[in-house]
Amino acid sequence: MSTPFPFTAVVGQDDLRLALLLNAVSPAVGGVLVRGEKGTAKSTAVRALSVLLPAVPVVSGCRFSCDPARPDPACPDGPHESGAGVERPARMVELPVGASEDRLVGALDIERALSEGVKAFEPGLLADAHRGILYVDEVNLLHDHLVDLLLDAAAMGASYVEREGVSVRHASKFLLVGTMNPEEGELRPQLLDRFGLTVEVAASREPDQRVEVVRRRLAYDDDPAGFAGRWAEEEASVRARIVAARKLLPSVLLGDGALRQIAATCAAFEVDGMRADIVMARTATALAAWAGRTEVLAEDVRQAALLALPHRRRRNPFDAPGLDEDKLDETLEEYGGSDDEDPDPEGGPDGPGGGDGGGGEPPSEGPGGGDTGARPEAGDSGEPQPSGGGGEQQPARAAEPFRTKVLSVPGLGEGTAGRRSRARTEHGRTTGARRPRGALTKLHLAATVQAAAPHQRARGRSGRGLVVRRDDLRQATREGREGNFVLFVVDASGSMAARQRMGAVKGAVLSLLLDAYQRRDKVGLVTFRGSAAEVALPPTSSVDAAAVRLESLPTGGRTPLAAGLLRAHDVLRVERLRDPARRALVVVVTDGRATGGPEPVALAGRAARLFAADGVASVVVDCESGPVRLGLAGQLAGELGGSAVTLDELRADSIAGLVRDVQGTSRRAA
């Protein structure tokens, strides 16, 4: 077993260390989501935490880690009698992004269940994580069906496996810790709310601190055991402090004044539901216990708000998480009652015995401190700035986004699970059966029985159970939904530059981006103007990154429509090689004009016919305006093999008709 990097040797990242330690003190806080750029010690800190957790008493021989003081009466390995049990180290179980459902919840031995009538159950990761940590790296990339299972287990504290008449239930209470890079896309709101706390991490820009990070990492890589030994005393000190805080936690008093501050803060920031109030209360109590106090103070409430609220006040995926600290201070002061002193805006409570800059002390001012404010984003404050180039006009602000109907790719795909187009998937409604290719994942019971029934006499069946062989097993084929690659091709030329019109165009594209986020799509953005086209955003799952690029999109110059289409075709070609199963939908936003170079209209037509030849589903958003319309966008849609819709028709009801046109056109072409 490899030696983990010591928790106390992590440089800076005070908010991250504090959030993890608070969950170690009080697992009821509900876990932590760590958001930040790559290479910021997110995974290192999480893996190091498990070493600090106290040992867990378990029933000897129980695969489900039952507590010997209160054994689960429904444990599949039970019933257990109360007893002394044995102790084992706390577990940190890692859930791979590409894990199967069986690996997460466990698997039944279908052959034994059918032939012998016994529940032969192999526990999964949810059982392994019971009373420990379940860690998901890149949690935002987790498939939806696994997210659903996690949500069920987190809500009920148990995992249920219901398959083909066989039912298994076991306890599964775990500390959920996830890390993610926001550039790769956001989390579903339901899962986001299940994380008690969230922290933003970023690499320090202070040279001395960066030097220390490199020095410690190199020393660890050269001699992991020796490096860990040099930090053993600090690790033991933090471990002892966690144990002491856990013992003190039941004695901490959460007074009416602190409760009123918590309720007022959640109301002031308009968070949904009551989970935020409960998490804040538990976090403030854990902060007091960590500091060695038996009373929750105003500074505990403030720090709890900074950790528990930022991710709960987002209204759409384009909102950056964060908290207005001035508003927070005003709310706490207004409902502060008789507190003797104002909250410290830069730090949290000091622990007993002071701090040494390590060991997960509450955040303090410094270059390596955690980021508790809003995440800085391009275009996040003030007017977006044009990105250079002569003749450009000031980028227009996007109009208010609206709800759209589904734009789906016709036919039946086999891409990554999502929520847009029909596809053959591992999840969804059962449509048939086949022999399994590899491991059996979804048994089709009726087809299996039908395959086994003719052979029962030859196999010498004498009892009630069927004699089932592996050749009899049948895999259920299912139909669900897949995510697609939605490529936006946006005309940013001078003919599109009228501010009111461009604002409406951006609002429409922003609306479709929001829909793409909800349907778990990949998106890309190609723009063309002047004399060339560029890939403003390569294919990504981060629709908020696309929204930022769209907001600052400059306009002006000629209309190289052919260049835009050819660049988009090249993007599709490369993406098809990377992800061949994911189908594409191209949305071209233009007035249809083509200028610059010899025969620009004919060249654009030839470029468009490349999409039709490849069978790519496409939509042209016709942005032409004025009393005289040339109908060029409609002609372009015909060359693409798709359909066109005017800018005024881009509201939700009109897009529904557009989708029908797209699907009808594709069927006729087929």
XYZ file of C-alpha atoms in Angstrom:
670
model
C 0.000 0.000 0.000
C 1.449 3.381 -0.986
C 2.111 6.058 1.600
C -0.302 8.990 1.133
C 0.899 12.576 1.129
C 0.482 13.950 4.685
C -2.568 16.141 5.171
C -0.654 18.636 7.281
C 1.998 19.001 4.576
C -0.471 20.486 2.088
C 0.582 24.088 1.487
C -2.130 26.735 1.812
C -5.671 25.741 0.699
C -6.992 26.670 4.152
C -10.663 26.545 3.175
C -10.242 23.112 1.627
C -8.516 21.692 4.675
C -11.029 23.280 7.040
C -14.044 21.930 5.134
C -12.601 18.415 5.144
C -11.762 18.576 8.837
C -15.240 19.821 9.748
C -16.696 16.792 8.009
C -14.274 14.583 9.920
C -15.522 16.139 13.166
C -19.200 15.930 12.176
C -20.029 13.620 9.243
C -23.606 14.919 9.473
C -22.383 18.106 7.761
C -22.868 16.178 4.532
C -19.580 16.107 2.659
C -17.742 18.643 0.562
C -17.461 19.558 -3.098
C -14.051 20.886 -4.148
C -14.109 23.070 -7.254
C -10.969 24.343 -8.879
C -8.449 24.298 -11.657
C -6.287 21.285 -12.279
C -3.110 20.820 -10.238
C -4.339 22.444 -7.013
C -3.972 19.485 -4.602
C -7.700 18.695 -4.569
C -7.297 14.927 -4.777
C -4.145 14.942 -2.643
C -5.904 16.613 0.287
C -8.950 14.353 0.075
C -6.902 11.155 0.006
C -4.793 12.389 2.906
C -7.869 12.962 5.084
C -8.694 9.266 5.449
C -5.455 8.662 7.360
C -6.553 11.177 10.011
C -9.964 9.656 10.651
C -10.423 7.617 13.855
C -10.697 3.836 13.588
C -14.176 2.401 13.025
C -15.601 -0.418 15.221
C -17.327 -3.068 13.068
C -18.961 -6.444 13.544
C -16.380 -9.111 12.871
C -16.883 -10.734 9.485
C -19.655 -8.364 8.366
C -19.121 -7.222 4.784
C -21.347 -4.183 5.377
C -19.432 -2.636 8.304
C -22.245 -2.866 10.840
C -21.687 -0.987 14.101
C -21.407 -3.604 16.884
C -23.187 -1.232 19.290
C -26.161 -0.807 16.909
C -26.075 -3.544 14.245
C -28.380 -3.150 11.277
C -31.307 -5.558 11.786
C -31.769 -5.845 8.002
C -28.089 -6.467 7.190
C -27.725 -9.154 4.489
C -24.948 -10.746 6.592
C -27.078 -10.578 9.760
C -28.723 -10.782 12.090
C -25.914 -9.686 14.410
C -25.877 -9.653 18.148
C -24.587 -6.579 19.976
C -21.017 -7.086 21.041
C -17.514 -5.711 21.212
C -16.634 -6.126 17.541
C -13.261 -5.207 16.073
C -11.704 -1.966 14.924
C -10.418 -1.222 11.437
C -9.101 1.967 9.797
C -11.663 4.281 8.238
C -12.047 3.626 4.526
C -11.894 6.009 1.637
C -13.576 4.363 -1.336
C -13.006 5.895 -4.779
C -15.803 5.769 -7.329
C -14.376 5.863 -10.870
C -16.290 8.065 -13.299
C -16.683 5.140 -15.692
C -17.834 2.614 -13.088
C -20.726 0.307 -13.884
C -23.960 0.213 -11.923
C -23.112 -3.254 -10.615
C -19.775 -2.009 -9.303
C -21.501 0.786 -7.407
C -24.484 -0.983 -5.832
C -23.283 -4.576 -5.973
C -24.217 -7.553 -8.098
C -26.495 -10.534 -7.693
C -25.508 -14.019 -8.809
C -28.470 -14.401 -11.155
C -27.711 -18.037 -11.928
C -27.809 -19.027 -8.244
C -30.823 -16.835 -7.585
C -32.815 -18.589 -10.342
C -31.589 -22.123 -9.762
C -31.244 -22.200 -5.952
C -33.472 -19.339 -4.844
C -30.709 -17.787 -2.710
C -29.651 -14.149 -2.528
C -26.013 -14.520 -3.460
C -25.005 -10.861 -3.310
C -21.599 -9.341 -3.949
C -21.409 -5.937 -2.209
C -20.466 -2.866 -4.234
C -18.768 0.418 -3.491
C -21.767 1.791 -1.582
C -21.344 -1.040 0.919
C -17.579 -0.532 1.144
C -18.067 3.196 1.820
C -20.551 2.718 4.681
C -19.296 4.685 7.721
C -16.387 6.014 5.658
C -15.655 8.344 2.734
C -16.973 7.941 -0.794
C -14.706 9.978 -3.053
C -15.561 10.857 -6.650
C -12.850 12.577 -8.655
C -14.257 14.620 -11.560
C -17.729 14.135 -10.092
C -19.256 16.425 -12.725
C -18.416 13.809 -15.376
C -20.262 11.024 -13.552
C -22.948 9.368 -15.675
C -26.535 10.242 -14.843
C -27.563 6.708 -13.877
C -24.788 6.589 -11.263
C -25.785 10.041 -10.011
C -29.338 8.761 -9.498
C -28.072 5.857 -7.403
C -25.872 8.169 -5.338
C -28.794 10.510 -4.709
C -30.983 7.637 -3.531
C -28.345 6.295 -1.157
C -27.491 9.759 0.204
C -31.171 10.553 0.829
C -32.133 7.246 2.449
C -28.879 6.169 4.072
C -29.283 2.788 2.419
C -28.764 1.077 -0.917
C -31.502 -0.997 -2.524
C -30.916 -3.567 -5.237
C -34.187 -4.652 -6.867
C -33.773 -6.960 -9.840
C -35.925 -9.700 -11.341
C -37.809 -10.344 -8.111
C -34.683 -10.456 -5.939
C -34.366 -7.706 -3.328
C -31.340 -6.760 -1.227
C -31.076 -3.780 1.093
C -28.131 -2.649 3.213
C -27.130 0.472 5.122
C -24.960 2.984 3.258
C -24.143 6.162 5.137
C -21.008 7.829 3.886
C -19.193 11.121 3.708
C -19.527 12.225 0.081
C -16.495 14.103 -1.219
C -16.210 15.200 -4.822
C -13.673 17.167 -6.811
C -14.246 18.843 -10.152
C -12.815 21.257 -12.658
C -15.639 23.668 -13.634
C -14.179 23.945 -17.138
C -15.443 20.412 -17.788
C -19.073 21.238 -16.984
C -21.308 21.677 -13.977
C -23.155 19.304 -11.677
C -26.836 18.476 -11.741
C -28.613 20.705 -9.178
C -29.923 17.711 -7.207
C -26.444 16.299 -6.665
C -24.955 19.735 -6.048
C -27.379 20.273 -3.174
C -26.360 16.956 -1.588
C -22.877 18.276 -0.842
C -22.929 19.973 2.528
C -20.061 22.354 1.832
C -18.229 23.663 -1.193
C -14.847 25.324 -1.573
C -13.101 27.011 -4.469
C -9.399 26.305 -4.808
C -6.797 27.965 -6.992
C -3.026 27.814 -7.266
C -1.214 30.507 -5.335
C 0.324 33.360 -7.308
C 2.856 33.984 -4.544
C 6.313 32.735 -5.693
C 7.485 31.721 -2.201
C 4.450 29.553 -1.625
C 4.767 27.939 -5.052
C 8.411 27.174 -4.305
C 7.382 25.457 -1.072
C 4.762 23.372 -2.890
C 7.361 22.123 -5.376
C 9.938 21.485 -2.650
C 7.561 19.337 -0.595
C 6.275 17.429 -3.586
C 9.744 16.549 -4.805
C 10.757 15.464 -1.313
C 7.698 13.228 -1.079
C 8.291 11.654 -4.499
C 11.911 10.877 -3.594
C 11.053 9.178 -0.288
C 7.316 8.901 0.549
C 7.828 7.018 3.813
C 10.589 9.300 5.029
C 8.644 12.427 4.122
C 5.546 11.128 5.922
C 7.650 10.340 8.953
C 8.805 13.948 9.184
C 5.179 15.025 9.413
C 4.061 12.252 11.771
C 3.939 14.504 14.840
C 1.732 17.093 13.113
C -0.513 14.330 11.771
C -0.918 12.829 15.238
C -1.757 16.252 16.668
C -4.539 16.842 14.142
C -5.850 13.298 14.613
C -6.050 13.864 18.368
C -7.788 17.187 17.815
C -10.420 15.512 15.620
C -11.093 12.947 18.362
C -11.384 15.689 20.986
C -13.727 17.735 18.798
C -15.943 14.699 18.202
C -16.253 14.148 21.944
C -17.029 17.822 22.517
C -19.571 18.092 19.681
C -22.642 16.824 21.631
C -22.006 19.487 24.288
C -21.925 22.439 21.873
C -24.860 24.810 22.366
C -26.494 26.314 19.295
C -28.399 29.206 20.831
C -31.508 30.929 19.525
C -29.442 33.947 18.492
C -27.189 31.862 16.244
C -30.169 29.992 14.841
C -31.835 33.288 13.984
C -28.694 34.467 12.217
C -28.597 31.224 10.221
C -32.238 31.494 9.198
C -31.906 35.179 8.293
C -28.788 34.530 6.216
C -30.404 31.724 4.208
C -33.487 33.872 3.640
C -31.411 36.897 2.610
C -29.553 34.888 -0.036
C -32.778 33.223 -1.260
C -31.508 29.661 -1.160
C -33.988 26.945 -2.072
C -35.426 24.632 0.559
C -34.331 24.131 4.167
C -31.242 21.969 3.682
C -28.995 25.047 3.702
C -30.258 26.076 7.164
C -29.621 22.593 8.545
C -26.159 22.315 6.991
C -25.210 25.771 8.275
C -26.326 24.817 11.790
C -24.292 21.603 11.742
C -21.271 23.364 10.267
C -21.349 26.170 12.838
C -21.585 23.578 15.624
C -18.639 21.640 14.187
C -16.626 24.878 13.930
C -17.200 25.575 17.611
C -16.184 22.026 18.565
C -13.083 22.261 16.362
C -12.142 25.464 18.169
C -12.649 23.797 21.569
C -15.744 25.815 22.495
C -19.189 24.750 23.700
C -21.014 27.763 22.285
C -21.597 28.809 18.676
C -20.494 32.389 18.009
C -21.262 34.820 15.198
C -17.947 34.111 13.492
C -18.905 30.422 13.340
C -22.131 31.333 11.575
C -20.257 33.559 9.135
C -17.703 30.885 8.261
C -20.489 28.303 7.928
C -22.285 30.567 5.453
C -19.157 30.982 3.338
C -18.808 27.207 3.100
C -22.441 26.083 2.855
C -24.218 28.698 0.721
C -22.237 29.600 -2.451
C -23.276 26.520 -4.432
C -26.893 26.715 -3.259
C -27.728 30.157 -4.575
C -27.053 29.516 -8.277
C -30.133 30.004 -10.425
C -28.700 28.680 -13.687
C -25.421 27.094 -14.833
C -24.084 30.445 -16.057
C -24.123 31.958 -12.553
C -20.733 31.847 -10.865
C -20.923 30.421 -7.337
C -20.061 32.908 -4.659
C -21.370 35.030 -1.833
C -21.593 38.790 -1.354
C -19.632 39.125 1.877
C -20.786 42.702 2.502
C -24.389 41.540 2.368
C -23.503 38.625 4.636
C -21.942 40.933 7.218
C -24.934 43.277 7.123
C -27.324 40.364 7.697
C -25.293 38.972 10.586
C -25.037 42.411 12.173
C -28.772 43.048 11.817
C -29.666 39.751 13.486
C -26.626 39.579 15.736
C -28.440 40.236 18.994
C -26.018 40.899 21.838
C -22.815 39.660 20.241
C -19.900 41.572 21.750
C -17.843 41.868 18.600
C -18.243 41.815 14.871
C -17.273 38.736 12.878
C -13.741 38.637 11.610
C -14.148 39.041 7.849
C -10.900 37.227 7.051
C -10.740 34.271 9.384
C -12.545 31.751 11.535
C -12.257 30.706 15.163
C -8.838 29.898 16.500
C -8.317 26.409 17.820
C -6.944 25.546 21.234
C -3.231 25.974 21.473
C -2.956 28.294 18.474
C -1.923 27.301 14.961
C 1.292 26.671 13.139
C 0.120 27.349 9.619
C -0.666 23.669 9.070
C -2.981 21.020 10.387
C -6.120 22.449 8.828
C -6.425 25.631 10.859
C -9.389 27.840 9.964
C -8.763 30.196 7.050
C -6.514 33.154 7.594
C -5.386 35.990 5.419
C -2.492 35.111 3.179
C -1.497 34.332 -0.361
C -2.365 30.657 -0.036
C -5.747 31.120 1.625
C -8.805 29.466 0.140
C -11.054 31.476 -2.103
C -14.288 32.161 -0.219
C -15.673 34.771 -2.547
C -17.156 34.568 -5.985
C -15.229 32.678 -8.586
C -13.724 35.150 -11.028
C -15.030 34.629 -14.524
C -14.344 36.337 -17.811
C -17.146 38.783 -18.427
C -18.332 38.328 -14.828
C -18.345 41.985 -13.926
C -18.781 45.097 -15.989
C -19.113 45.291 -19.729
C -17.362 42.609 -21.793
C -14.357 43.890 -23.648
C -13.763 43.447 -27.356
C -10.889 41.158 -28.243
C -8.924 43.466 -30.505
C -8.996 43.936 -34.235
C -9.762 47.006 -36.263
C -13.352 47.849 -37.163
C -14.865 45.781 -34.353
C -18.002 46.957 -32.611
C -18.557 46.770 -28.870
C -19.954 43.280 -28.136
C -23.714 43.332 -27.586
C -25.151 41.911 -24.405
C -27.256 38.779 -24.780
C -30.999 39.122 -24.407
C -32.719 37.279 -21.576
C -32.595 33.505 -22.224
C -35.835 31.554 -22.578
C -36.914 27.934 -22.362
C -36.607 25.964 -25.585
C -38.136 22.751 -26.816
C -35.971 19.726 -27.522
C -33.730 19.781 -30.588
C -33.066 16.098 -31.228
C -31.083 14.156 -33.773
C -33.288 11.720 -35.746
C -32.754 7.995 -35.681
C -31.464 5.728 -32.942
C -27.943 6.319 -31.647
C -25.580 4.493 -29.310
C -23.772 7.424 -27.731
C -23.063 8.507 -24.184
C -26.085 8.482 -21.895
C -27.828 11.851 -21.782
C -31.235 13.442 -22.229
C -31.587 14.519 -25.824
C -31.934 11.963 -28.640
C -33.173 8.377 -28.733
C -30.440 5.776 -28.278
C -29.673 2.219 -27.267
C -28.440 2.475 -23.688
C -27.880 0.403 -20.572
C -30.801 2.203 -18.948
C -34.302 2.964 -20.128
C -37.295 0.941 -21.272
C -36.705 -2.671 -22.292
C -37.202 -3.262 -26.013
C -35.908 -6.826 -26.481
C -33.278 -9.393 -25.538
C -30.039 -10.789 -26.902
C -27.174 -13.009 -25.848
C -24.779 -11.062 -23.613
C -21.570 -9.733 -25.133
C -19.173 -10.036 -22.228
C -20.458 -9.685 -18.658
C -24.221 -9.772 -18.112
C -25.448 -6.407 -16.818
C -29.232 -6.400 -17.319
C -30.988 -9.761 -17.228
C -34.090 -10.270 -19.366
C -35.876 -12.712 -17.095
C -38.601 -13.907 -19.457
C -36.160 -14.541 -22.299
C -33.788 -16.384 -19.949
C -36.560 -18.661 -18.652
C -37.753 -19.260 -22.211
C -34.231 -20.266 -23.255
C -33.750 -22.598 -20.287
C -37.203 -24.233 -20.189
C -36.814 -26.703 -23.110
C -33.724 -28.273 -21.542
C -34.987 -29.019 -18.017
C -35.649 -32.749 -18.560
C -32.313 -33.266 -20.296
C -30.562 -31.497 -17.433
C -32.205 -33.772 -14.860
C -34.301 -31.177 -13.083
C -35.856 -32.661 -9.943
C -36.540 -29.718 -7.615
C -38.537 -26.510 -7.839
C -35.768 -24.332 -9.218
C -34.809 -24.080 -12.853
C -31.549 -25.594 -14.001
C -29.964 -22.552 -15.626
C -26.738 -22.543 -17.600
C -24.748 -19.539 -18.677
C -25.794 -20.084 -22.289
C -29.410 -19.514 -21.227
C -28.821 -16.006 -19.889
C -30.209 -13.185 -22.000
C -29.212 -9.524 -21.866
C -32.045 -6.994 -21.967
C -31.760 -4.425 -24.738
C -32.965 -0.992 -23.675
C -33.794 2.310 -25.238
C -33.124 5.600 -23.505
C -31.625 8.974 -24.331
C -28.156 10.049 -25.340
C -26.235 13.295 -25.178
C -25.163 14.879 -28.457
C -22.508 17.258 -29.686
C -24.212 20.581 -30.430
C -21.969 22.745 -32.608
C -22.945 26.398 -32.921
C -21.730 28.168 -36.073
C -22.314 31.881 -35.497
C -22.051 34.649 -38.084
C -20.282 37.620 -36.439
C -19.881 39.746 -39.574
C -20.891 43.346 -40.072
C -24.283 42.394 -41.501
C -25.064 40.812 -38.116
C -23.634 43.630 -36.050
C -26.780 45.627 -35.344
C -26.760 45.650 -31.561
C -30.425 44.907 -31.014
C -30.378 42.007 -33.451
C -27.092 40.580 -32.172
C -28.389 40.749 -28.617
C -31.405 38.695 -29.647
C -29.169 36.224 -31.468
C -26.970 35.797 -28.413
C -30.040 35.356 -26.221
C -31.303 32.584 -28.477
C -27.935 30.796 -28.517
C -27.675 31.220 -24.747
C -31.089 29.586 -24.379
C -29.952 26.618 -26.447
C -26.766 26.410 -24.378
C -28.859 26.207 -21.230
C -30.858 23.405 -22.807
C -27.600 21.644 -23.741
C -26.452 21.847 -20.111
C -29.658 20.265 -18.889
C -29.423 17.496 -21.477
C -25.771 16.648 -20.767
C -24.473 17.550 -24.212
C -21.088 18.548 -25.456
C -21.012 21.950 -27.112
C -18.668 23.821 -29.440
C -18.613 27.304 -30.947
C -17.308 28.352 -34.359
C -17.514 32.003 -35.402
C -16.768 33.655 -38.738
C -16.232 37.282 -39.764
C -13.760 39.393 -41.695
C -11.730 37.024 -43.818
C -11.662 33.826 -41.743
C -13.380 31.572 -39.219
C -12.133 30.475 -35.827
C -12.977 27.873 -33.238
C -14.027 30.136 -30.384
C -14.597 27.116 -28.141
C -13.394 23.565 -28.858
C -15.799 20.723 -28.007
C -16.401 20.739 -24.260
C -18.952 19.790 -21.625
C -18.662 23.224 -20.023
C -21.569 25.255 -21.359
C -20.771 28.136 -19.023
C -17.419 28.485 -20.810
C -19.348 28.705 -24.078
C -21.616 31.362 -22.562
C -18.606 33.465 -21.562
C -17.139 33.262 -25.081
C -20.502 34.137 -26.575
C -20.944 37.176 -24.343
C -17.646 38.713 -25.453
C -18.032 37.799 -29.137
C -16.880 40.735 -31.298
C -18.600 41.590 -34.574
C -17.746 43.367 -37.820
C -16.256 42.850 -41.269
C -17.205 40.685 -44.221
C -19.113 37.381 -44.160
C -16.881 34.380 -44.955
C -19.750 31.875 -44.705
C -17.883 29.137 -46.561
C -14.921 29.464 -44.199
C -17.243 29.097 -41.202
C -18.882 25.978 -42.614
C -15.581 24.398 -43.592
C -14.123 25.058 -40.131
C -17.226 23.547 -38.542
C -16.969 20.495 -40.800
C -13.350 20.056 -39.744
C -14.332 20.296 -36.041
C -16.965 17.607 -36.579
C -14.489 15.362 -38.383
C -11.964 15.520 -35.550
C -14.630 15.090 -32.881
C -15.997 12.051 -34.696
C -12.579 10.431 -34.408
C -12.385 11.229 -30.684
C -15.951 10.232 -29.831
C -17.407 8.227 -32.723
C -20.578 7.187 -30.899
C -21.725 10.750 -30.110
C -23.912 12.192 -32.868
C -23.845 15.853 -33.828
C -26.375 18.634 -34.301
C -25.170 21.760 -36.128
C -26.921 25.080 -35.430
C -25.926 27.754 -37.976
C -26.841 31.293 -36.909
C -26.640 33.631 -39.922
C -28.588 35.867 -42.305
C -27.314 33.706 -45.159
C -25.166 36.361 -46.823
C -21.745 35.354 -48.145
C -19.172 37.986 -49.160
C -15.449 38.122 -49.831
C -13.396 36.107 -52.285
C -14.442 34.715 -55.682
C -17.961 33.243 -55.930
C -18.632 33.278 -52.159
C -22.246 32.058 -52.468
C -21.362 29.073 -54.645
C -18.454 28.181 -52.379
C -20.731 28.319 -49.327
C -23.181 26.007 -51.102
C -20.488 23.441 -51.813
C -19.341 23.596 -48.191
C -22.928 23.098 -46.990
C -23.392 20.016 -49.139
C -20.560 18.322 -47.224
C -22.838 18.233 -44.155
C -25.725 16.825 -46.174
C -23.461 14.120 -47.608
C -22.401 13.093 -44.097
C -26.013 13.005 -42.867
C -25.399 15.598 -40.127
C -28.600 17.005 -38.600
C -28.659 20.787 -38.965
C -30.738 23.880 -38.246
C -30.270 27.354 -39.741
C -31.404 30.287 -37.624
C -32.320 32.955 -40.176
C -31.257 36.346 -38.814
C -32.219 38.353 -41.906
C -34.369 41.391 -41.099
C -35.957 44.329 -42.874
C -38.838 44.707 -45.329
C -36.966 42.984 -48.163
C -35.819 39.420 -47.497
C -33.591 37.512 -49.874
C -34.253 34.084 -48.404
C -30.566 33.180 -48.419
C -30.729 31.342 -45.077
C -33.505 29.126 -46.405
C -31.372 28.271 -49.419
C -28.477 27.444 -47.109
C -30.725 25.146 -45.050
C -31.678 23.304 -48.223
C -28.015 22.795 -49.128
C -27.335 21.509 -45.593
C -30.243 19.089 -45.762
C -31.812 20.763 -42.727
C -34.425 23.425 -42.081
C -34.537 27.152 -41.363
C -36.327 29.267 -38.788
C -36.420 33.045 -38.561
C -35.038 34.887 -35.590
C -38.535 36.009 -34.605
C -39.668 32.379 -34.467
C -37.060 31.266 -31.973
C -39.384 31.193 -29.006
C -40.139 27.837 -27.430
C -43.304 26.916 -29.344
C -41.733 27.713 -32.687
C -38.659 25.571 -32.027
C -40.916 22.549 -31.507
C -42.064 22.913 -35.100
C -38.466 23.376 -36.177
C -37.464 20.053 -34.620
C -40.251 18.304 -36.451
C -38.991 19.851 -39.687
C -35.426 18.712 -38.965
C -36.531 15.172 -38.249
C -38.873 15.074 -41.236
C -36.173 16.351 -43.589
C -33.688 13.764 -42.315
C -36.186 10.933 -42.709
C -36.971 11.961 -46.265
C -33.242 12.101 -47.032
C -32.817 8.619 -45.590
